[in-house]
Short mmCIF file of C-alpha atoms and ligand atoms in Angstrom, two decimals:
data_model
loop_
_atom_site.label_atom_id
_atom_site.label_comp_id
_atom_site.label_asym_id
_atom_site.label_seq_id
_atom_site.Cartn_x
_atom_site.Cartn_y
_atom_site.Cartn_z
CA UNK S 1 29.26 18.38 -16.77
CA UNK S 2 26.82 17.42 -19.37
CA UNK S 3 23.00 19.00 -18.93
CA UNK S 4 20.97 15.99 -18.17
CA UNK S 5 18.41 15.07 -20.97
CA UNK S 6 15.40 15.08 -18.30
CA UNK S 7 14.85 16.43 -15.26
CA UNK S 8 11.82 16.17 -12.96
CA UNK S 9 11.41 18.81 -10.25
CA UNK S 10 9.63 18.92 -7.24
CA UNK S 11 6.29 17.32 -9.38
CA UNK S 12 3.40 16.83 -7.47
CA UNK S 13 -0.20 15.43 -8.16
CA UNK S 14 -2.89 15.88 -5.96
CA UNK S 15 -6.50 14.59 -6.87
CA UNK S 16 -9.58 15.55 -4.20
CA UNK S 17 -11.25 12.25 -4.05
CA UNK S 18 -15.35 11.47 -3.29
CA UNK S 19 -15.18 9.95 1.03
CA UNK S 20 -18.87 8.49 -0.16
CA UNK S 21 -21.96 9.85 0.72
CA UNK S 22 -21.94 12.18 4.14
CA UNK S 23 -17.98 12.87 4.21
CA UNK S 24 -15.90 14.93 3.07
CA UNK S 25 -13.69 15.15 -0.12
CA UNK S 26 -10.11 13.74 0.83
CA UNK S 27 -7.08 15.36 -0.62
CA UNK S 28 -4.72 11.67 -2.41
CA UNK S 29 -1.23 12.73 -2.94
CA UNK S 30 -0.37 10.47 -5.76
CA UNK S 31 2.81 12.35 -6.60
CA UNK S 32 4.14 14.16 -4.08
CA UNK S 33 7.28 16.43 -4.36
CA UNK S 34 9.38 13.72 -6.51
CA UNK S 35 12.60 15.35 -8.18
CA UNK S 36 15.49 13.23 -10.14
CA UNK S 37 17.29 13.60 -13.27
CA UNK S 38 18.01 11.28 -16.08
CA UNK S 39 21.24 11.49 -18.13
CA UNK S 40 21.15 11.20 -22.00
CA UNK S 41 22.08 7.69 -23.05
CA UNK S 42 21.10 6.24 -19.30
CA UNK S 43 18.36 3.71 -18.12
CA UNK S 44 17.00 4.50 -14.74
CA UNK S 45 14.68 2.01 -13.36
CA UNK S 46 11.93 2.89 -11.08
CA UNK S 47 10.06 0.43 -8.92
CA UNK S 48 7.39 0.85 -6.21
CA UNK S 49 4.13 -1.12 -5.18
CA UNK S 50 1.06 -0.52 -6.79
CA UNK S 51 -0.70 3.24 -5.64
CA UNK S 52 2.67 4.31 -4.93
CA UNK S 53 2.65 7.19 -7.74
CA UNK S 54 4.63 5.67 -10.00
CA UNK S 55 2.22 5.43 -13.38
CA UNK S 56 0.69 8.66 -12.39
CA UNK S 57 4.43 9.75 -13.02
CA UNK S 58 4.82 7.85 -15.84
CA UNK S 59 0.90 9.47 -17.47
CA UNK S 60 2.77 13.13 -16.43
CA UNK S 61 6.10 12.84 -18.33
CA UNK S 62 4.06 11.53 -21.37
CA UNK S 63 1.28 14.43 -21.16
CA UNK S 64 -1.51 12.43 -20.69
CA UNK S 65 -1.75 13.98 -16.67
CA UNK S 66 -1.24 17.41 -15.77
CA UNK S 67 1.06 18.27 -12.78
CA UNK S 68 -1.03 20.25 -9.72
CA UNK S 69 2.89 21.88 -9.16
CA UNK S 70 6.40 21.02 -10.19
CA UNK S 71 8.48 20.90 -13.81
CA UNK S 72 9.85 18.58 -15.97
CA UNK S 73 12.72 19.42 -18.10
CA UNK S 74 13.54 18.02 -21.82
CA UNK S 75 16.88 19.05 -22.19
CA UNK S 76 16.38 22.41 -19.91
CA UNK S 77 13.18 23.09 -22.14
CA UNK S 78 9.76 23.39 -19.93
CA UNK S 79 8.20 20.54 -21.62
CA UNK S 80 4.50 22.38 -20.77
CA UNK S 81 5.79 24.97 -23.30
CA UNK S 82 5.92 22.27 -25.94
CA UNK S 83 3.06 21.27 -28.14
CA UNK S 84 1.86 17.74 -27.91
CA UNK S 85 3.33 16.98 -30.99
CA UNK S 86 6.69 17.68 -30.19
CA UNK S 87 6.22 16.01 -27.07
CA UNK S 88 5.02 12.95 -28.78
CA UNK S 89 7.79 13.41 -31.32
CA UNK S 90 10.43 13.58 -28.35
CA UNK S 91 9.12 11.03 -25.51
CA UNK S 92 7.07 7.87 -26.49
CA UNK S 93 5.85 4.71 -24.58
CA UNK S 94 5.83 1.25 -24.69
CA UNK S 95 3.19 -0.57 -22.81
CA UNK S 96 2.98 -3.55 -20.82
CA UNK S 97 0.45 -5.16 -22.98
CA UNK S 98 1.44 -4.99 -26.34
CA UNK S 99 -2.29 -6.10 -27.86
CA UNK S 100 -4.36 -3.59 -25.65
CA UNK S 101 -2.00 -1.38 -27.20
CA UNK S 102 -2.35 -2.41 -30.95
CA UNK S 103 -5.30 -1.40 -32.78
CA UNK S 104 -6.97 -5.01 -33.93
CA UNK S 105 -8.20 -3.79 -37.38
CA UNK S 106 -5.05 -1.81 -38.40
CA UNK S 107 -1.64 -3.88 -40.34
CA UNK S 108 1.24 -4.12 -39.30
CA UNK S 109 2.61 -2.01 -41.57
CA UNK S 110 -0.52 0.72 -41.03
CA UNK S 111 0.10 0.43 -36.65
CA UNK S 112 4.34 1.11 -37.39
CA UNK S 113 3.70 4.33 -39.98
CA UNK S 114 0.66 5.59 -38.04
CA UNK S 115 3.35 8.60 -36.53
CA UNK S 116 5.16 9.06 -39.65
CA UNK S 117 1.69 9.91 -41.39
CA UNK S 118 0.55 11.50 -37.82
CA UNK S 119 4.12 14.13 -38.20
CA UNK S 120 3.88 14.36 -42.13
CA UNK S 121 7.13 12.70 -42.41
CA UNK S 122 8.34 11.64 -45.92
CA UNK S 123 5.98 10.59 -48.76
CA UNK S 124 4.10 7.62 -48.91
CA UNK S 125 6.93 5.50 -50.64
CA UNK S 126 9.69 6.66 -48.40
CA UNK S 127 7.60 5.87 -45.30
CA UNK S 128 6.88 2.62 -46.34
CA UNK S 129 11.06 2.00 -46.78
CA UNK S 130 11.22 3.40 -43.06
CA UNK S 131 8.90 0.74 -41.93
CA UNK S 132 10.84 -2.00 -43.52
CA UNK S 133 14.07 -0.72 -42.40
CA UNK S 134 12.70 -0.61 -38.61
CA UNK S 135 10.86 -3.62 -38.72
CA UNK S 136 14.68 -5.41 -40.01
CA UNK S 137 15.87 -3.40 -36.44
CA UNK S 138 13.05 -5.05 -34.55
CA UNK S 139 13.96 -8.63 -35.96
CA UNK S 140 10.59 -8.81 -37.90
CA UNK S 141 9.84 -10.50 -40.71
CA UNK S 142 8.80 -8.51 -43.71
CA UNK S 143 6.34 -10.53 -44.94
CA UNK S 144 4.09 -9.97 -41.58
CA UNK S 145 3.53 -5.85 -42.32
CA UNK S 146 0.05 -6.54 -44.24
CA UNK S 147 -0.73 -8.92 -41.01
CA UNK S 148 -3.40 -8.15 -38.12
CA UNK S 149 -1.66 -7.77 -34.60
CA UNK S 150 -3.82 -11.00 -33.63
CA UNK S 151 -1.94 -12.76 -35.98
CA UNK S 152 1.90 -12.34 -34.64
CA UNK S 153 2.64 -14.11 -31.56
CA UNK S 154 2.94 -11.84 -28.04
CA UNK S 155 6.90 -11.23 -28.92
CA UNK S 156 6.26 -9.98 -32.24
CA UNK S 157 3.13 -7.49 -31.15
CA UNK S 158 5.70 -6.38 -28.55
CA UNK S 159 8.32 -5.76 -31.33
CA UNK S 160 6.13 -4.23 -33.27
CA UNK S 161 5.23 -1.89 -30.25
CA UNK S 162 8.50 -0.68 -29.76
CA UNK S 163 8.87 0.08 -33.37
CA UNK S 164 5.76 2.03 -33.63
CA UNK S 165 7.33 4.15 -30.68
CA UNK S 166 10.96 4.71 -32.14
CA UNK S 167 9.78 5.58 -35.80
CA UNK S 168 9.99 8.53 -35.10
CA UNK S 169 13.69 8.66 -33.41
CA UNK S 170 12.51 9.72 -29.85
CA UNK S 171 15.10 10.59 -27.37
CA UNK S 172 13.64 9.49 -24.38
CA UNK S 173 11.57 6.19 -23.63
CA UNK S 174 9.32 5.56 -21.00
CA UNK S 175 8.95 1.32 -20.89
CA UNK S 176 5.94 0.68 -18.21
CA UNK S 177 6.30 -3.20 -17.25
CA UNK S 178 7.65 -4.26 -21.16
CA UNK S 179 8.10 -8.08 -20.28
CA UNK S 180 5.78 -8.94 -17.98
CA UNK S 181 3.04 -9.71 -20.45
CA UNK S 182 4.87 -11.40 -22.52
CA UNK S 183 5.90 -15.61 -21.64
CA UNK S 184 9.58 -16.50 -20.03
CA UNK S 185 10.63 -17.56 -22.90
CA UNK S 186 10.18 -14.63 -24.61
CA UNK S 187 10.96 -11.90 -21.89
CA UNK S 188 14.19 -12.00 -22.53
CA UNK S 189 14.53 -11.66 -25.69
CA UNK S 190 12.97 -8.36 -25.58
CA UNK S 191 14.68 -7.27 -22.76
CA UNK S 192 18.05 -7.72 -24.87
CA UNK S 193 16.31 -6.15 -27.92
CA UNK S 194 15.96 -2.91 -25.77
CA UNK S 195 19.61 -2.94 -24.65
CA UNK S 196 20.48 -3.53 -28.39
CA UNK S 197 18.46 -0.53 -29.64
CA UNK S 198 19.69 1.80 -26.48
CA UNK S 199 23.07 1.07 -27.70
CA UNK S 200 22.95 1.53 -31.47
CA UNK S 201 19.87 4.29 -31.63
CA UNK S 202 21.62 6.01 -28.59
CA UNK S 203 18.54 6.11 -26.57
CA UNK S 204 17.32 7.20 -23.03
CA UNK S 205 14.90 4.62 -21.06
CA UNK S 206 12.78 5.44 -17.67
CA UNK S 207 12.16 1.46 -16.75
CA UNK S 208 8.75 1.00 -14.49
CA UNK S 209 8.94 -2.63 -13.75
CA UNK S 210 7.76 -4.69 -11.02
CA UNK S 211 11.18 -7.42 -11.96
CA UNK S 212 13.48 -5.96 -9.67
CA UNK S 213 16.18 -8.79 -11.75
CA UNK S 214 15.35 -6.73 -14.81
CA UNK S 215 15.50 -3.58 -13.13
CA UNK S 216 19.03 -4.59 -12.25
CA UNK S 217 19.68 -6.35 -15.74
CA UNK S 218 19.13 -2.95 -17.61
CA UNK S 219 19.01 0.36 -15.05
CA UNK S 220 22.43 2.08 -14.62
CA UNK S 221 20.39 4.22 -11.71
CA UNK S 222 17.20 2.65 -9.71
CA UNK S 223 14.80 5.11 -7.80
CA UNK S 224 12.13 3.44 -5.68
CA UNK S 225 8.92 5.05 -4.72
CA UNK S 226 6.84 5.42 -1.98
CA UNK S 227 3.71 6.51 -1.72
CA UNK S 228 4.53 9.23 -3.85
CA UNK S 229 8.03 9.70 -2.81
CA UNK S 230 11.15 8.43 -3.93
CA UNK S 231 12.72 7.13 -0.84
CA UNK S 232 16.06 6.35 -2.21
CA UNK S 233 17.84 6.64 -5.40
CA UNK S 234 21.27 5.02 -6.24
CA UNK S 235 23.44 3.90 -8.56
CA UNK S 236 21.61 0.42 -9.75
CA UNK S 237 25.06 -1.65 -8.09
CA UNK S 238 25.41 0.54 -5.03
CA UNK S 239 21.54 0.08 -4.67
CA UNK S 240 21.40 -3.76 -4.70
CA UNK S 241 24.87 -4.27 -3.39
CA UNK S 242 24.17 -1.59 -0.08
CA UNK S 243 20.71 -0.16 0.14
CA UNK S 244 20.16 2.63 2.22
CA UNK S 245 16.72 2.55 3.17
CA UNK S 246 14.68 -0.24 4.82
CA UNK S 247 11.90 -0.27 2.23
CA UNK S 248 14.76 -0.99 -0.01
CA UNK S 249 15.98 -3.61 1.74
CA UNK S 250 13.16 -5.40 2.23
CA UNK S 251 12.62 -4.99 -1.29
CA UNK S 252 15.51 -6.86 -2.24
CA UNK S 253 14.91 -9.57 0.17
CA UNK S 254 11.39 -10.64 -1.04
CA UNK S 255 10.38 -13.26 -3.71
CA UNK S 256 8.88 -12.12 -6.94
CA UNK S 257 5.22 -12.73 -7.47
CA UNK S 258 4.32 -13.47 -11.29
CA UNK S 259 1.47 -11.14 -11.31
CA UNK S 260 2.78 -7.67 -12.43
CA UNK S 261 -0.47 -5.99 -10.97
CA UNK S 262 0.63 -6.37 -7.04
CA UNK S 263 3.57 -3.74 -8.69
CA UNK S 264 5.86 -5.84 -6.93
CA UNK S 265 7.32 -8.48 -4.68
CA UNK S 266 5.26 -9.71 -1.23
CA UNK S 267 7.48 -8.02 0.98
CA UNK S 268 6.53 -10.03 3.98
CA UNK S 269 6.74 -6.34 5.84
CA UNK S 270 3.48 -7.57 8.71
CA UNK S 271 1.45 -4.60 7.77
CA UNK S 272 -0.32 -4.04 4.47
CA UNK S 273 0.25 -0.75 2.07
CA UNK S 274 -1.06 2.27 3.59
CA UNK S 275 -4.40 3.73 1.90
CA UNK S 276 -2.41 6.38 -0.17
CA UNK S 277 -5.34 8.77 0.32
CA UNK S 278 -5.08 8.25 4.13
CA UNK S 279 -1.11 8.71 4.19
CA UNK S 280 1.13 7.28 8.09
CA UNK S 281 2.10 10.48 10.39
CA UNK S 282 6.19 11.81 9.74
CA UNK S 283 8.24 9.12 7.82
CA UNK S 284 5.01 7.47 5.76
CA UNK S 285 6.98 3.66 6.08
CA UNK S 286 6.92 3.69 9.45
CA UNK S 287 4.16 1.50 10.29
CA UNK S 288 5.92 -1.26 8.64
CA UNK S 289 9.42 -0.24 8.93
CA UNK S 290 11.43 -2.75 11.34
CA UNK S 291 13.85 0.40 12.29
CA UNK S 292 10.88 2.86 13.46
CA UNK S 293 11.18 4.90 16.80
CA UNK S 294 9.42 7.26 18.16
CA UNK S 295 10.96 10.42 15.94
CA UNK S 296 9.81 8.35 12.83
CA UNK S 297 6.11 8.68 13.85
CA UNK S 298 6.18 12.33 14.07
CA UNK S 299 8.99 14.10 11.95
CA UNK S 300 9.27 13.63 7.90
CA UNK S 301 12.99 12.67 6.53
CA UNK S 302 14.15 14.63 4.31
CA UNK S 303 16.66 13.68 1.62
CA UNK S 304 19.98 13.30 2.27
CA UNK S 305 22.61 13.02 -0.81
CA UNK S 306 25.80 11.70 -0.01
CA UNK S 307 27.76 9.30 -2.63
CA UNK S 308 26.05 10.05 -5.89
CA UNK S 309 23.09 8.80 -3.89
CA UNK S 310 19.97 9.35 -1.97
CA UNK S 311 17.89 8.43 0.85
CA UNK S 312 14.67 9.35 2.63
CA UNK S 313 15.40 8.04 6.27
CA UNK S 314 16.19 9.20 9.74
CA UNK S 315 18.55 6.04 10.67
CA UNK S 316 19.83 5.47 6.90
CA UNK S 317 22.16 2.08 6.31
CA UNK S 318 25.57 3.89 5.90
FE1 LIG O 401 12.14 3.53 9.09
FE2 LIG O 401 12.32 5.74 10.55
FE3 LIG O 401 13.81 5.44 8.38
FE4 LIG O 401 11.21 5.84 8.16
S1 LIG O 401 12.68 7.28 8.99
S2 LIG O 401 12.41 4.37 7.05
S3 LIG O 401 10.45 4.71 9.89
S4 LIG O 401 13.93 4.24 10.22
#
C-alpha cells in the first residue's frame, strides 16, 4: 500500500486562557488528540462549527501554530524538522477572502511571482514566463498582471490566489472556506477550477468548508470535528449516504446558513455549542445528542474503525 502523503497524529493544542480578574487560568483544548491521514492525489473535506478546532488545525499543518503534542507527517518526514521554507515550498493556502489576502499596492503579476523571487527560482525573465503560463492555467487574462487586486472582480482575486499558492508546485493544499466569499455565480466556477487543477497538476487538497454540498461535490473522504475531535471520518459517499454518528446526522439534516462565520449549518440540535474552554463530561455531544444515556455523560468513546471508516460514539448507526 502506498505511504500516505500526510499524516496527522495524535496533534493536540492546548492554550491556558485568562477566567478574568479573581479566577483562575482555564486550560481550552482547541485540538485535542486528532489523528487521520490523507492520500496523495485525494481531497478530504473537513467540516465542524465554529471553535471546534478546525482552523487551529488548519494554522498547525501550515506552521503558523505550534502543536503542545502530536506529529504531522509530509510523506513520513517530521514536518517540525523542515525549515519554513520547505514547508512553504511543500504545503500552501488559499484563503477564504481572496482581497484580505492580496496585498492592495502589489500587481498582479508582482502578488503571483512574490514565491518564485521569495525561493530564488529562475531569473527574472523566466519567472515572468511562469507567471503567464499559470495565469493561462487559472483562466486569466494576460493583460490584467500590471493590474491592482482592487481592480479584478472577486473571481479573478480568487484565481489569482490560487495561483500565487501553486507557483511553486506544492503537493499539498490546504483550501479554508475558498467559495464562500465569493457570489453564487461565481462559486462554482472556482470550485470546478480546483477539481481541474487537482486533476492535471496532480494535487492533494484538505477542504475546510462550512458547504457541506461542496464538501460532497469535491472530498473523496469527509472528517467532521468536534470540539477538537474528529467524531467520525468516512468515505465522503458512505458518510452522506449512512452516517455513523448523530452529530453527523444532524449535520446532514440541517439547512445551510449563507454566513460562513457560524462554520456551519443551524443544526436545530435544542442546546447551543458548548464553551470549548468549559468542555460536557464523557462523550462531549451529549448534551445535545438525541441518543444520550446515562453511560454517555460519564465515559469518553473512543474510536472505533470498522469499514474504511470511523466513529466516536457509544451507540454508533451501524
Ligand atoms: Fe450521543 Fe452517546 Fe454517541 Fe455521544 S456517545 S454521540 S452522547 S450516543
Amino acid at each position: 500500500m502506498n505511504e500516505p502523503l500526510l499524516e496527522i497524529k495524535n496533534i493536540r493544542k492546548v492554550y491556558r486562557i485568562s477566567g478574568g480578574m479573581f479566577q483562575r487560568r482555564r486550560t481550552l483544548r482547541a485540538v485535542n488528540g486528532v489523528s487521520f491521514a490523507v492520500d496523495r492525489g485525494s481531497v478530504l473535506g473537513l467540516v465542524g462549527e465554529s471553535g471546534c478546532g478546525k482552523s487551529t488545525l488548519a494554522k498547525i499543518m501550515l506552521g503558523l501554530e505550534t502543536a503542545s503534542e502530536g506529529k504531522i507527517l509530509l510523506e513520513g518526514q517530521d514536518i517540525a524538522a523542515l525549515s519554513c521554507r520547505q514547508r512553504t515550498r511543500r504545503i500552501q493556502p488559499v484563503f477564504q477572502d481572496p482581497y484580505a489576502s492580496l496585498n492592495p499596492r502589489k500587481s498582479i503579476q508582482a502578488i503571483i511571482s512574490l514565491p518564485l523571487q521569495v525561493h530564488k527560482v529562475g531569473t527574472t525573465a523566466e519567472q515572468n514566463v511562469q507567471v503567464e503560463k499559470i495565469m493561462d492555467l487559472m483562466g486569466l487574462p494576460r493583460r490584467v498582471r500590471y493590474n491592482y487586486p482592487n481592480q479584478l472582480s472577486g473571481g479573478q482575486r480568487q484565481r489569482v490566489a490560487i495561483a500565487r499558492a501553486l507557483i511553486m508546485k506544492p503537493e499539498l493544499v490546504i483550501c479554508d472556506e475558498p467559495t464562500s466569499a465569493l457570489d453564487v455565480s461565481v462559486q462554482s466556477q472556482i470550485l470546478n477550477l480546483l477539481i481541474d487543477l487537482r486533476r492535471e497538476l496532480g494535487l492533494t487538497y484538505i477542504l475546510i468548508s462550512h458547504d457541506l454540498a461542496v464538501v460532497e461535490h469535491l472530498a473523496s473522504r469527509v472528517a467532521v470535528m468536534y470540539l477538537g475531535r474528529i467524531v467520525e471520518e468516512a468515505p465522503t459517499e458512505m458518510l452522506f449516504k449512512k452516517p455513523l454518528h448523530p452529530y453527523t446526522t444532524a449535520l446532514l439534516t440541517s439547512v445551510l446558513t449563507p454566513d460562513p462565520e457560524l462554520g456551519l449549518p443551524e443544526t436545530h440540535l435544542g442546546v447551543a455549542y458548548p464553551n470549548p474552554s468549559e468542555p460536557p463530561s464523557g462523550c462531549t455531544f451529549h448534551p445535545r445528542c438525541p441518543k444520550a444515556v446515562e453511560r454517555c455523560k460519564v465515559k469518553i468513546p473512543q474510536p472505533v474503525l470498522k469499514d474504511g471508516r470511523m466513529v466516536e460514539c457509544h451507540f454508533p448507526n451501524y
